[in-house]
Coordinates of C-alpha atoms and ligand atoms in Angstrom, one line a residue:
Chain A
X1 CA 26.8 93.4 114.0
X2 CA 25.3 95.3 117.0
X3 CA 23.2 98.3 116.1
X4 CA 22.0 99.6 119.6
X5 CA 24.3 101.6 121.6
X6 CA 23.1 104.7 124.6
X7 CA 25.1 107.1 121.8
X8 CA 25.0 107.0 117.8
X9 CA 27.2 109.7 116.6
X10 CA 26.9 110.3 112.8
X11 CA 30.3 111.7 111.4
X12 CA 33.9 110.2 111.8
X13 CA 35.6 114.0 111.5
X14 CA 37.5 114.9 114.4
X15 CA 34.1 116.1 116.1
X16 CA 32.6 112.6 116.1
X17 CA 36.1 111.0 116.9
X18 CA 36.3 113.0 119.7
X19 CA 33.2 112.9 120.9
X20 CA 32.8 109.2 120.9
X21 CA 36.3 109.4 123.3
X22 CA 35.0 111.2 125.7
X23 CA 31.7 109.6 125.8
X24 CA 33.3 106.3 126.1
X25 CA 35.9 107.4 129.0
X26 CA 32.8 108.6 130.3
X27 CA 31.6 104.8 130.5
X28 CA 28.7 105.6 127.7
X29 CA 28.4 102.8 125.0
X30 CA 29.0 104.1 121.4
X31 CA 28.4 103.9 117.7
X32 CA 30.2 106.0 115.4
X33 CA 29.3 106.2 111.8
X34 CA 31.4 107.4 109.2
X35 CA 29.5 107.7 105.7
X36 CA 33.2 108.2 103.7
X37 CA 35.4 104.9 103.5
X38 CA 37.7 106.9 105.6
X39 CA 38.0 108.1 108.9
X40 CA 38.8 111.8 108.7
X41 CA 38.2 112.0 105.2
X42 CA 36.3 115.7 105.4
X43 CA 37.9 119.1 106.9
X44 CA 39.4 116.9 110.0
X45 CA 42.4 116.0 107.5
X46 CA 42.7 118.6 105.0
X47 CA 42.7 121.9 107.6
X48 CA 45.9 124.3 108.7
X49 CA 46.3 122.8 111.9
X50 CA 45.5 125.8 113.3
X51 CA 44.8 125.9 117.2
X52 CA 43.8 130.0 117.7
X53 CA 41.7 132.0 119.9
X54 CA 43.0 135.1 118.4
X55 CA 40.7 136.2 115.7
X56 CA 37.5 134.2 116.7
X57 CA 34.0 135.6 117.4
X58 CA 33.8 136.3 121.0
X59 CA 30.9 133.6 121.0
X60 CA 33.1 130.8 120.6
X61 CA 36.0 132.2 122.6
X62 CA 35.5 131.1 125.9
X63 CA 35.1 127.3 124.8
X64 CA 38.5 127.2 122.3
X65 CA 40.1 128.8 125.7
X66 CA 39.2 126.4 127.8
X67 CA 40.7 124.0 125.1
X68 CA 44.1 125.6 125.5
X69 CA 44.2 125.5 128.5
X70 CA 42.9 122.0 129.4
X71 CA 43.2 119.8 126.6
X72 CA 45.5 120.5 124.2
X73 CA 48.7 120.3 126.1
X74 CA 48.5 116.9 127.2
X75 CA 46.7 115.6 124.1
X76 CA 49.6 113.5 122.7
X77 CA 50.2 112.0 125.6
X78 CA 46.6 110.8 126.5
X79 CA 45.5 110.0 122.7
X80 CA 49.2 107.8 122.6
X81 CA 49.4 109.7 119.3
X82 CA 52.0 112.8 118.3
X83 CA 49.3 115.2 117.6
X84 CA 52.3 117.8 117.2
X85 CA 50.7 120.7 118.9
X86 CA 53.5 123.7 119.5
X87 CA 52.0 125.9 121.2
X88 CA 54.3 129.3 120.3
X89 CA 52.0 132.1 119.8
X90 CA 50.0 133.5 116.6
X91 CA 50.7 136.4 114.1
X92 CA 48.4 138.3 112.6
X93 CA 50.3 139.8 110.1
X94 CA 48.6 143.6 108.6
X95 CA 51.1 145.7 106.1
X96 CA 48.6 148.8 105.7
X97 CA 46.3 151.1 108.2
X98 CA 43.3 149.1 107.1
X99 CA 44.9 146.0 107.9
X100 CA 45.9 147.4 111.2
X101 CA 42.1 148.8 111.8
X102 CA 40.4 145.2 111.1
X103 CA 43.5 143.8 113.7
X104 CA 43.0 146.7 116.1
X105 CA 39.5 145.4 116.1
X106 CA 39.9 142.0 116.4
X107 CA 42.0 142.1 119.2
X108 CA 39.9 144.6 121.5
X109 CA 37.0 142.7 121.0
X110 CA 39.1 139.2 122.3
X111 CA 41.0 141.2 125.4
X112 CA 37.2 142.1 126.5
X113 CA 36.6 138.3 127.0
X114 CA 39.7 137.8 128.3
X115 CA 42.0 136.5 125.9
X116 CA 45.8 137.5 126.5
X117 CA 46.2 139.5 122.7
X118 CA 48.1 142.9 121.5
X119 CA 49.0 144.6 118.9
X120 CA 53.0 144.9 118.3
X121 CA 54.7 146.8 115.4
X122 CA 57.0 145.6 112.5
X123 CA 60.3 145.1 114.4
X124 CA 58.4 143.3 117.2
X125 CA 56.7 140.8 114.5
X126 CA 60.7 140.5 113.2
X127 CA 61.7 139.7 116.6
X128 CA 59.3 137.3 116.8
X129 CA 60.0 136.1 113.5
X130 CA 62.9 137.1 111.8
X131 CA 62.2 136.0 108.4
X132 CA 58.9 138.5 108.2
X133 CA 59.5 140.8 104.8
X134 CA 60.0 144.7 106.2
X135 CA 56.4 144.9 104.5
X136 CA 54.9 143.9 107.3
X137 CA 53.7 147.3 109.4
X138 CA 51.8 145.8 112.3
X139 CA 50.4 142.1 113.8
X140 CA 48.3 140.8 116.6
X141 CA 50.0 138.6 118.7
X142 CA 48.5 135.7 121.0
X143 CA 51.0 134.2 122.4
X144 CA 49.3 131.4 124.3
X145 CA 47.9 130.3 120.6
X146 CA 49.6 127.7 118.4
X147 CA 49.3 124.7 115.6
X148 CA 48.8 120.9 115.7
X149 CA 48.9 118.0 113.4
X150 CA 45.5 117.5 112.1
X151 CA 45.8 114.2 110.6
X152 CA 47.5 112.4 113.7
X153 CA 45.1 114.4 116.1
X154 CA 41.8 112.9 114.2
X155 CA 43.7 109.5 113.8
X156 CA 44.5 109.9 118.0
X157 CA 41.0 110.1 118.9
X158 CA 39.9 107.5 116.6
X159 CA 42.7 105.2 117.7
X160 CA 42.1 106.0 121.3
X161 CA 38.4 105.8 120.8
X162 CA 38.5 102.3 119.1
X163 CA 40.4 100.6 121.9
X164 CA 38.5 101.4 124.7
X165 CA 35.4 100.0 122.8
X166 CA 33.9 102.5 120.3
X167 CA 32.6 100.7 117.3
X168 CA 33.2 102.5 114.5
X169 CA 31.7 101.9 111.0
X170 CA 32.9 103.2 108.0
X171 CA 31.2 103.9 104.2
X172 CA 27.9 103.6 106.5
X173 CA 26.0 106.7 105.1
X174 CA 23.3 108.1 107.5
X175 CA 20.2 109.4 105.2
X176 CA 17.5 109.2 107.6
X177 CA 16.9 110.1 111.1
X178 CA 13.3 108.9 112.6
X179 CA 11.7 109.2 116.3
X180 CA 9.9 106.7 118.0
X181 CA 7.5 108.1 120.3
X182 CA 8.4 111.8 119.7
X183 CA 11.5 111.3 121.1
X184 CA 14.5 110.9 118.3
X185 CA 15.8 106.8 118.0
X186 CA 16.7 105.4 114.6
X187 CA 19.1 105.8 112.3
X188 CA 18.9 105.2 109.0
X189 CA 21.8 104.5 106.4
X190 CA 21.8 103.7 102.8
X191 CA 22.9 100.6 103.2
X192 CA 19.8 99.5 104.5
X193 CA 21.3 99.1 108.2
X194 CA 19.1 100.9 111.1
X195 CA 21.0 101.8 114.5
X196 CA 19.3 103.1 117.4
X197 CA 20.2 105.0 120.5
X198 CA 19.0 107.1 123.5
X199 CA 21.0 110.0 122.0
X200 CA 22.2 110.5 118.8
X201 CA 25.0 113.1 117.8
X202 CA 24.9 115.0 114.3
X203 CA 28.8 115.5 113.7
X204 CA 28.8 115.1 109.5
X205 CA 30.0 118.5 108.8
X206 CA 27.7 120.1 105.9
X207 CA 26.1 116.8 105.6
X208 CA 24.3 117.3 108.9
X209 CA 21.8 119.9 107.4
X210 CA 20.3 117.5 104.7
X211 CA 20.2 114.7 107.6
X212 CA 18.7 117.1 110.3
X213 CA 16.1 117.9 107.8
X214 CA 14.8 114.5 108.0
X215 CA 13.3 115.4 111.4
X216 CA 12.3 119.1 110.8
X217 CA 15.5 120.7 112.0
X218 CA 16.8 123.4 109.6
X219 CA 20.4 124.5 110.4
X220 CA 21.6 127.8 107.9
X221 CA 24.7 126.5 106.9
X222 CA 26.5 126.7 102.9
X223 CA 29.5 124.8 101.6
X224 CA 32.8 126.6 100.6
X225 CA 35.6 125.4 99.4
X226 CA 39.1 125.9 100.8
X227 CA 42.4 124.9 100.0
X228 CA 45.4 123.9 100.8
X229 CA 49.2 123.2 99.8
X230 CA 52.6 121.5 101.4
X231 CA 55.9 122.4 100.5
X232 CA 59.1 119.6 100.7
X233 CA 60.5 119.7 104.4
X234 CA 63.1 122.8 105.1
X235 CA 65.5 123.4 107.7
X236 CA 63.8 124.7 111.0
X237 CA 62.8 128.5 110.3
X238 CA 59.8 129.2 113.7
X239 CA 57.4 127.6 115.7
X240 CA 54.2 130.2 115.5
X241 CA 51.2 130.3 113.9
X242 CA 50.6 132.7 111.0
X243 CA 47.6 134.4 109.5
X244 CA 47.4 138.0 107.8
X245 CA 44.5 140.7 107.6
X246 CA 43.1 139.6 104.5
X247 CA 43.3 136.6 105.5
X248 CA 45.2 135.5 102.2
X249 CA 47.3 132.9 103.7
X250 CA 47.8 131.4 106.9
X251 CA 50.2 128.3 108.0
X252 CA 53.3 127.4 110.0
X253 CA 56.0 125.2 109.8
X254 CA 55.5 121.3 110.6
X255 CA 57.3 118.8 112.8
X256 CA 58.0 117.3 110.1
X257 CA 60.2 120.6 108.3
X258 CA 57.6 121.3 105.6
X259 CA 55.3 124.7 105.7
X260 CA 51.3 124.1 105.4
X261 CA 49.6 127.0 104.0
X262 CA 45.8 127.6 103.3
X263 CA 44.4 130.5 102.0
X264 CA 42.4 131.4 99.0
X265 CA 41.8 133.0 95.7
X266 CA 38.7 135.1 96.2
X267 CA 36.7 133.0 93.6
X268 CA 35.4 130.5 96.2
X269 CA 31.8 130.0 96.0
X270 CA 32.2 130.3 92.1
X271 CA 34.2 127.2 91.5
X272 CA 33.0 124.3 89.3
X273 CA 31.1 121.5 91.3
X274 CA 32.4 118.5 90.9
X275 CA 30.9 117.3 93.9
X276 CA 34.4 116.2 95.5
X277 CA 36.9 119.2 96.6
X278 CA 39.1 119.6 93.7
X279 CA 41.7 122.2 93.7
X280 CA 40.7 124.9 91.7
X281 CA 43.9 125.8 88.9
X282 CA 43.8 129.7 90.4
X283 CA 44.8 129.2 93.8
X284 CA 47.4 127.8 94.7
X285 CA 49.6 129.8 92.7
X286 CA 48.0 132.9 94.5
X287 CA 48.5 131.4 98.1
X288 CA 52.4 130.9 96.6
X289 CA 52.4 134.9 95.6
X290 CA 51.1 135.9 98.8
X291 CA 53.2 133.8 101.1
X292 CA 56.6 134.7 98.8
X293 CA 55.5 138.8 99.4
X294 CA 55.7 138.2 103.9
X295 CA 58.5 135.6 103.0
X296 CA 60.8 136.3 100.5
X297 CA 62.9 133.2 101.5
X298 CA 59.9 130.6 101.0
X299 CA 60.6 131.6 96.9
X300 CA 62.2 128.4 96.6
X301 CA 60.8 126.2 98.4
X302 CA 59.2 123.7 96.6
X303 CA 55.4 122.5 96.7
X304 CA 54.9 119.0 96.9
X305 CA 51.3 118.6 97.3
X306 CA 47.7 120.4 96.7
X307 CA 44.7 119.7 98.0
X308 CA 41.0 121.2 99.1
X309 CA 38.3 120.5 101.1
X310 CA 35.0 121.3 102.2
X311 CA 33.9 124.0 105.2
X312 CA 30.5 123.6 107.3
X313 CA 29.7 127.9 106.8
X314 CA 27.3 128.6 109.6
X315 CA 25.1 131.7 108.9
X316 CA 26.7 133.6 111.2
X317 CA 30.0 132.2 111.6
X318 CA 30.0 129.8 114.3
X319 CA 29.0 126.4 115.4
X320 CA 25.6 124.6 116.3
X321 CA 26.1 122.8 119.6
X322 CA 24.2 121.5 121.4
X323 CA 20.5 119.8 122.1
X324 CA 17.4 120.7 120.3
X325 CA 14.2 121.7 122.3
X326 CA 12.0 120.2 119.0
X327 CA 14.0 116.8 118.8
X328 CA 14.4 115.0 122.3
X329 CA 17.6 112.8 121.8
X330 CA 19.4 114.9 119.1
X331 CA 22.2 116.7 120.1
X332 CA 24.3 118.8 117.6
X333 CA 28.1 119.3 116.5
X334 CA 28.4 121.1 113.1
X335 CA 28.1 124.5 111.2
X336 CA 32.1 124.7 112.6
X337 CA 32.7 127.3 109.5
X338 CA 36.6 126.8 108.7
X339 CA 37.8 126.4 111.9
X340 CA 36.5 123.8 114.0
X341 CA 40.1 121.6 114.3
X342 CA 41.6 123.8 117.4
X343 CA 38.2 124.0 119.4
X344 CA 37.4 120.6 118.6
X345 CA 38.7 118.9 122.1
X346 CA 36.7 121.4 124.0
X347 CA 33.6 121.2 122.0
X348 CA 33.4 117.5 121.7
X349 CA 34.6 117.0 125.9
X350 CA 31.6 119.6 126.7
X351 CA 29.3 118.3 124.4
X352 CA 30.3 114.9 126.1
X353 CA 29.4 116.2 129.6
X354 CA 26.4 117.7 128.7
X355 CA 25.3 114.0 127.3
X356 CA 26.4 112.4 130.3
X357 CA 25.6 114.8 132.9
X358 CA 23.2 117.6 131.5
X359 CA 25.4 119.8 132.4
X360 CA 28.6 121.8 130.6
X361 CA 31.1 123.8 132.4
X362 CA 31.4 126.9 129.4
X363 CA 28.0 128.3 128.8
X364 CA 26.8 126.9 125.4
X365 CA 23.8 129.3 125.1
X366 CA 25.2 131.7 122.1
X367 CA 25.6 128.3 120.3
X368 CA 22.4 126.9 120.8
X369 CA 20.1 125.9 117.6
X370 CA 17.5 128.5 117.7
X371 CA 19.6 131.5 118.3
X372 CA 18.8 132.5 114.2
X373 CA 16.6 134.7 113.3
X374 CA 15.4 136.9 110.6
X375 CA 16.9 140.7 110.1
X376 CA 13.6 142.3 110.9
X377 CA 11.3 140.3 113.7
Chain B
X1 CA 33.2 103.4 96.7
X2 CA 31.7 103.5 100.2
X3 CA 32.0 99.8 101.6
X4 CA 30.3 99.0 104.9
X5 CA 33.4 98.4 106.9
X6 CA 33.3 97.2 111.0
X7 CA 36.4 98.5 112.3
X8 CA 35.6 96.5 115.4
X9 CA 36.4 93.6 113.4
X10 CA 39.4 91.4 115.0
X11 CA 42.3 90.7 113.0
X12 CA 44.9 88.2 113.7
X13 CA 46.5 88.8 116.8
X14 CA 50.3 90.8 115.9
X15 CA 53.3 88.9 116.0
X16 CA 56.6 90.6 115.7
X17 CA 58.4 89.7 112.8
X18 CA 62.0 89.5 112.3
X19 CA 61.8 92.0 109.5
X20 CA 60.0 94.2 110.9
X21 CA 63.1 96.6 111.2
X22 CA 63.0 97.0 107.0
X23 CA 62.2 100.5 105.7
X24 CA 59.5 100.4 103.2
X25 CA 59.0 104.1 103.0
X26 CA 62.6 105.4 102.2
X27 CA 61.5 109.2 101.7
X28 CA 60.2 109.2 105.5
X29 CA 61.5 106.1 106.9
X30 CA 58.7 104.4 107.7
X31 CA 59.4 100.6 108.5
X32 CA 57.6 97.5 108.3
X33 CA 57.0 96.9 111.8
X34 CA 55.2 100.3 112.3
X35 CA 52.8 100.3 108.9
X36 CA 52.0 96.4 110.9
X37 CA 51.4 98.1 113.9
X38 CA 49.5 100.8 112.4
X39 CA 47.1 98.1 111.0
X40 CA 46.2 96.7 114.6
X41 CA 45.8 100.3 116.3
X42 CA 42.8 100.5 113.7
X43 CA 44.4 101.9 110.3
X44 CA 42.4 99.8 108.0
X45 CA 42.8 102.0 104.4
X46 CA 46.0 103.0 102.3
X47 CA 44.4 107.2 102.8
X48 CA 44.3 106.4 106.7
X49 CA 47.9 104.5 106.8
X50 CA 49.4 107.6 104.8
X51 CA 47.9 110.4 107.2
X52 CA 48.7 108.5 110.1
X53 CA 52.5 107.6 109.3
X54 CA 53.4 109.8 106.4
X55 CA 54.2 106.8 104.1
X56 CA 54.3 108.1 100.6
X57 CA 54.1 111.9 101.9
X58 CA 57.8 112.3 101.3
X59 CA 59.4 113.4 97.6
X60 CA 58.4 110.6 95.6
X61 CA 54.8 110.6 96.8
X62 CA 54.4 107.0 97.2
X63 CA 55.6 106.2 93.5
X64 CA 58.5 104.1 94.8
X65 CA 56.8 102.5 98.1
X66 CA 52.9 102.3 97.5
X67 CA 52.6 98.4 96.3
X68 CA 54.8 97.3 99.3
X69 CA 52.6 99.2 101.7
X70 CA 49.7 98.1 100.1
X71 CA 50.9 94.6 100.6
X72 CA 51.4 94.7 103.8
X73 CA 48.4 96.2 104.9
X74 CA 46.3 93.7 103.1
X75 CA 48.1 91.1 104.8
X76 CA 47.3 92.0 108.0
X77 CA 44.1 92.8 107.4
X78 CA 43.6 88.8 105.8
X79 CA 42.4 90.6 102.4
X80 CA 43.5 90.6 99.2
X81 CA 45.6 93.7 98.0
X82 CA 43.6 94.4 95.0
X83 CA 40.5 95.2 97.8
X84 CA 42.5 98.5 99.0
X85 CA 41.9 101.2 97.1
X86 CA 45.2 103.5 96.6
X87 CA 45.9 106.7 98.4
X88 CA 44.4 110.1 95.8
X89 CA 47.5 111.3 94.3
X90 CA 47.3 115.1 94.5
X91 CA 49.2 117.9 91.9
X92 CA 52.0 118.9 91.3
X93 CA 53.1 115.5 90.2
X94 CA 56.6 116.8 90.4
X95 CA 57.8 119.1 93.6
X96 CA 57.7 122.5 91.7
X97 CA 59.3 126.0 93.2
X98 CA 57.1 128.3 94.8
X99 CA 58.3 131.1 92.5
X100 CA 57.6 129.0 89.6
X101 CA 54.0 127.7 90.8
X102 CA 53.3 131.5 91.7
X103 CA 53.8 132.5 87.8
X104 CA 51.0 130.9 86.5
X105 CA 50.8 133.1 83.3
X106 CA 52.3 132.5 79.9
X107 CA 55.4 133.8 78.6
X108 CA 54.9 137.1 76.8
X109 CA 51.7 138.2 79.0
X110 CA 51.7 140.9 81.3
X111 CA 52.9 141.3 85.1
X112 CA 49.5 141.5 86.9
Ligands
FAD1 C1 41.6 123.7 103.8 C2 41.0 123.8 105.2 C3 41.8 124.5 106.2 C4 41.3 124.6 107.5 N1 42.1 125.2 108.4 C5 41.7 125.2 109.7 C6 42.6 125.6 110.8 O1 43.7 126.1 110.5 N2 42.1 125.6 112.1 C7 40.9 125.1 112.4 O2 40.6 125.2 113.6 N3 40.1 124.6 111.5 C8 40.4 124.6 110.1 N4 39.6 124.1 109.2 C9 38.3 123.6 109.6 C10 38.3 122.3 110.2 O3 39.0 121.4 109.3 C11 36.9 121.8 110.4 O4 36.1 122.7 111.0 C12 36.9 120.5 111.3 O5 37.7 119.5 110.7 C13 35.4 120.0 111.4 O6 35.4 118.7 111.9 P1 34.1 117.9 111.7 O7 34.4 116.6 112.3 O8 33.0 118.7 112.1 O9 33.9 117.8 110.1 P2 34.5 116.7 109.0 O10 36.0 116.4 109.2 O11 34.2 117.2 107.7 O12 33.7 115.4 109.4 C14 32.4 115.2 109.0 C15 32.4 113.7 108.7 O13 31.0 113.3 108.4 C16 31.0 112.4 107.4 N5 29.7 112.4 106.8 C17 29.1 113.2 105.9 N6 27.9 112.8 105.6 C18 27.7 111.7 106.3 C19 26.6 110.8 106.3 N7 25.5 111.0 105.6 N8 26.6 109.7 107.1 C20 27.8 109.5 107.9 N9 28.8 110.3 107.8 C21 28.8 111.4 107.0 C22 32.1 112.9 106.4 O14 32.5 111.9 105.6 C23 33.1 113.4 107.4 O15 34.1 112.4 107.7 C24 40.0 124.1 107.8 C25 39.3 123.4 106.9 C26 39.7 123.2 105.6 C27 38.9 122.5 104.5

């Protein structure tokens, strides 16, 4: 099997998928290592399907923008795959004045970096969408935002990535990273297998903290929990993306006729570990009471599946991208924080670039590694 | 289980079959021919098969079609079935109304 390749990227999530694509279009030789026995077996295929600027720290907002408006709508065609992105706007659904203050807030910040947002009031947002409860007072509305297909899109990359000559290996578990000659080289799994590369690519999601610490590099990130549930396919209801306030639910309606939702109990954090997401008994039954109070329709619908998954939480909310200063060679991709499926064409084409060519066309510098520091310096 | 698996690993090439037309997946009419095809674009586990086609995402959750998937992948792939692990079945084992999965508390206890 070979081991040496100009580009190792650790992580077969959509970051590492898509990263390895571009790298190889790019010409760049590539070995992608996936520690599960799946590809896309973390976030990449248990998320929303969410593709948003609306809502998102203006840090991140110029690169999930330039997303939208390069990659995404051409995506299916390029990857061969039906990633399923509709891109028909996103709600922000508020039903009281504080709900309308943390929207109102959210929405300045956004138009200030350029982002076409407003606020509309309840019979806009049942314009929009018709089948909205008459509880709901107020919404953001981003009409250039929209939802995708996160299991086809991950798959797509992968697919894409494999038959132009990535060589992916799976239940390869990285533990180790170690420099040759100050500069960053090997890579270690448990297996006992050792790959080497001029660059290597931390894309494992949580994982990357523990395997970052092998070379010094601490990156503040937690795990949470978040979950998930699918309901049998209905007749077609709308095409946008939803999310509220509170953030107790969000979803939309698939291709396919059945509604993903996401959202949460308000226990998360205080879960039992099993050490594999398992669906805690609480929540879905409170992400069903919250979606039947903004649709009184969905009441019968019924759920089919359940499931949860992991989140990368970055101390502050967004990613790490990007190269490290003490590491020559590394270059990071994680600490995405529950949301990194609709930026992840943009991150993983600029991160691509900056490989290749040193160079990125949206600034990475409030993403950079050593932007953390303490509360009082 | 964690298995060291090269997915650069060539397979026999695919040869169109006559029955590749037959549904295996009746919930979400998946056929023969495409769960092949899947296996040769790089789809090389039952988890990655399901996300990628929907096979045994439908009402029945796989409880009707699994083993003929499974058998079909495994034969492409030149191993034998018993190596693939199934796809994680995932609650509520039956489809269950939203109104009815939101009431989660027993008969006789109080509106919250
Ligand atoms: C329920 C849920 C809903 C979400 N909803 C949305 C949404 O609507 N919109 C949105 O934009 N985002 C959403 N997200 C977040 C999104 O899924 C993630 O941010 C995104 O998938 C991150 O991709 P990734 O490739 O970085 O991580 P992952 O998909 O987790 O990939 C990391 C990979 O690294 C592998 N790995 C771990 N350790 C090792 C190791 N030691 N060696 C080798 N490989 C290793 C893992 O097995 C995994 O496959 C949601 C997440 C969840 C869980």
């Amino acid at each position: 099997m070979r081991n040496t390749a100009e580009v190792i990227v650790i992580g077969g999530g959509i970051i590492g998928c898509a990263i390895s694509y571009y790298l190889v279009k790019k010409g760049a030789s590539v070995i992608c290592l996936e520690g599960s026995d799946h590809i896309g077996n973390g976030g990449s295929s248990r998320n929303g399907g969410g593709v948003r600027q609306s809502g998102r720290d203006p840090r991140e907002l110029p690169l999930v923008m330039y997303g939208i408006k390069h990659f995404w709508p051409t995506l299916s065609e390029e990857l061969e795959t039906d990633c399923e992105y509709h891109q028909d706007g996103n709600l922000r659904l508020g039903k009281t004045e504080k709900h309308k203050e943390i929207l109102t807030g959210l929405t300045e910040r956004a138009v200030k970096v350029g982002l076409d947002v407003r606020m509309i009031d309840g019979d806009e947002v049942r314009r929009i969408n018709p089948y909205l409860s008459e509880e709901v007072t107020c919404a953001s509305w981003c009409p250039t935002d929209g939802h995708a297909n996160p299991l086809t899109t991950t798959l797509g990359y992968y697919k894409t990535a494999r038959k132009l000559g990535v060589h992916f290996i799976t239940g390869e578990q990285v533990v180790e990273l170690k420099k040759v000659k100050g500069v960053l080289r090997k890579v270690v799994c448990a297996s006992g297998n050792v790959y080497e590369g001029e660059t290597v690519v931390l894309a494992a999601g949580y994982e990357s903290r523990r395997i970052a610490g092998t070379v010094g590099i601490d990156i503040p990130m937690q795990t949470a929990m978040l979950e998930a549930l699918v309901t049998e396919a209905q007749p077609h209801m709308f095409d946008q993306m939803l999310g509220t306030a509170e953030a107790d639910f969000y979803g939309h309606q698939t291709k396919h006729g059945s509604f993903v939702f996401g959202g949460s109990s308000g226990l998360e954090g205080f879960t039992k570990d099993n050490g594999t997401p398992v669906c805690y008994a609480k929540t879905a039954p409170c992400i069903c009471r919250g979606i039947i109070k903004y649709f009184p329709n969905l009441a019968d619908a019924k759920i089919v599946r359940t499931w949860a998954g992991w989140m990368d939480k970055c101390a502050d909310g967004v990613p790490v991208l990007g190269k490290v200063g003490e590491v020559p060679g590394l270059v990071l991709a994680c600490g995405f924080t529950g949301h990194g499926f609709g930026i992840a064409p943009a991150a993983a084409h600029q991160l691509a670039e900056l490989i290749i060519t040193g160079r990125t066309d949206v600034d990475l510098h409030d993403l950079r590694y050593d932007r953390f520091h303490a509360k009082i310096e | 289980m964690n298995t060291v698996n090269d997915r650069s690993r060539e397979l026999k090439p695919f040869v169109p079959s006559p029955d590749d037309d037959m549904l295996i997946c009746r919930c979400e009419e998946i056929t023969k021919g495409e769960i092949r095809k899947a296996v040769h674009e790089g789809m090389w586990t039952m988890t990655e098969i399901r996300r990628y086609l929907r096979t045994g995402m439908g009402l029945c959750q796989g409880q009707t079609c699994a083993k003929l998937v499974k058998a079909i992948v495994a034969r492409e792939l030149g191993v034998s079935p018993a190596q693939l692990e199934p796809a994680t079945s995932r609650a509520p084992m039956r489809p269950i109304e939203m109104r009815v999965f939101a009431n989660e508390r027993k008969e006789g206890q109080e509106d919250a």
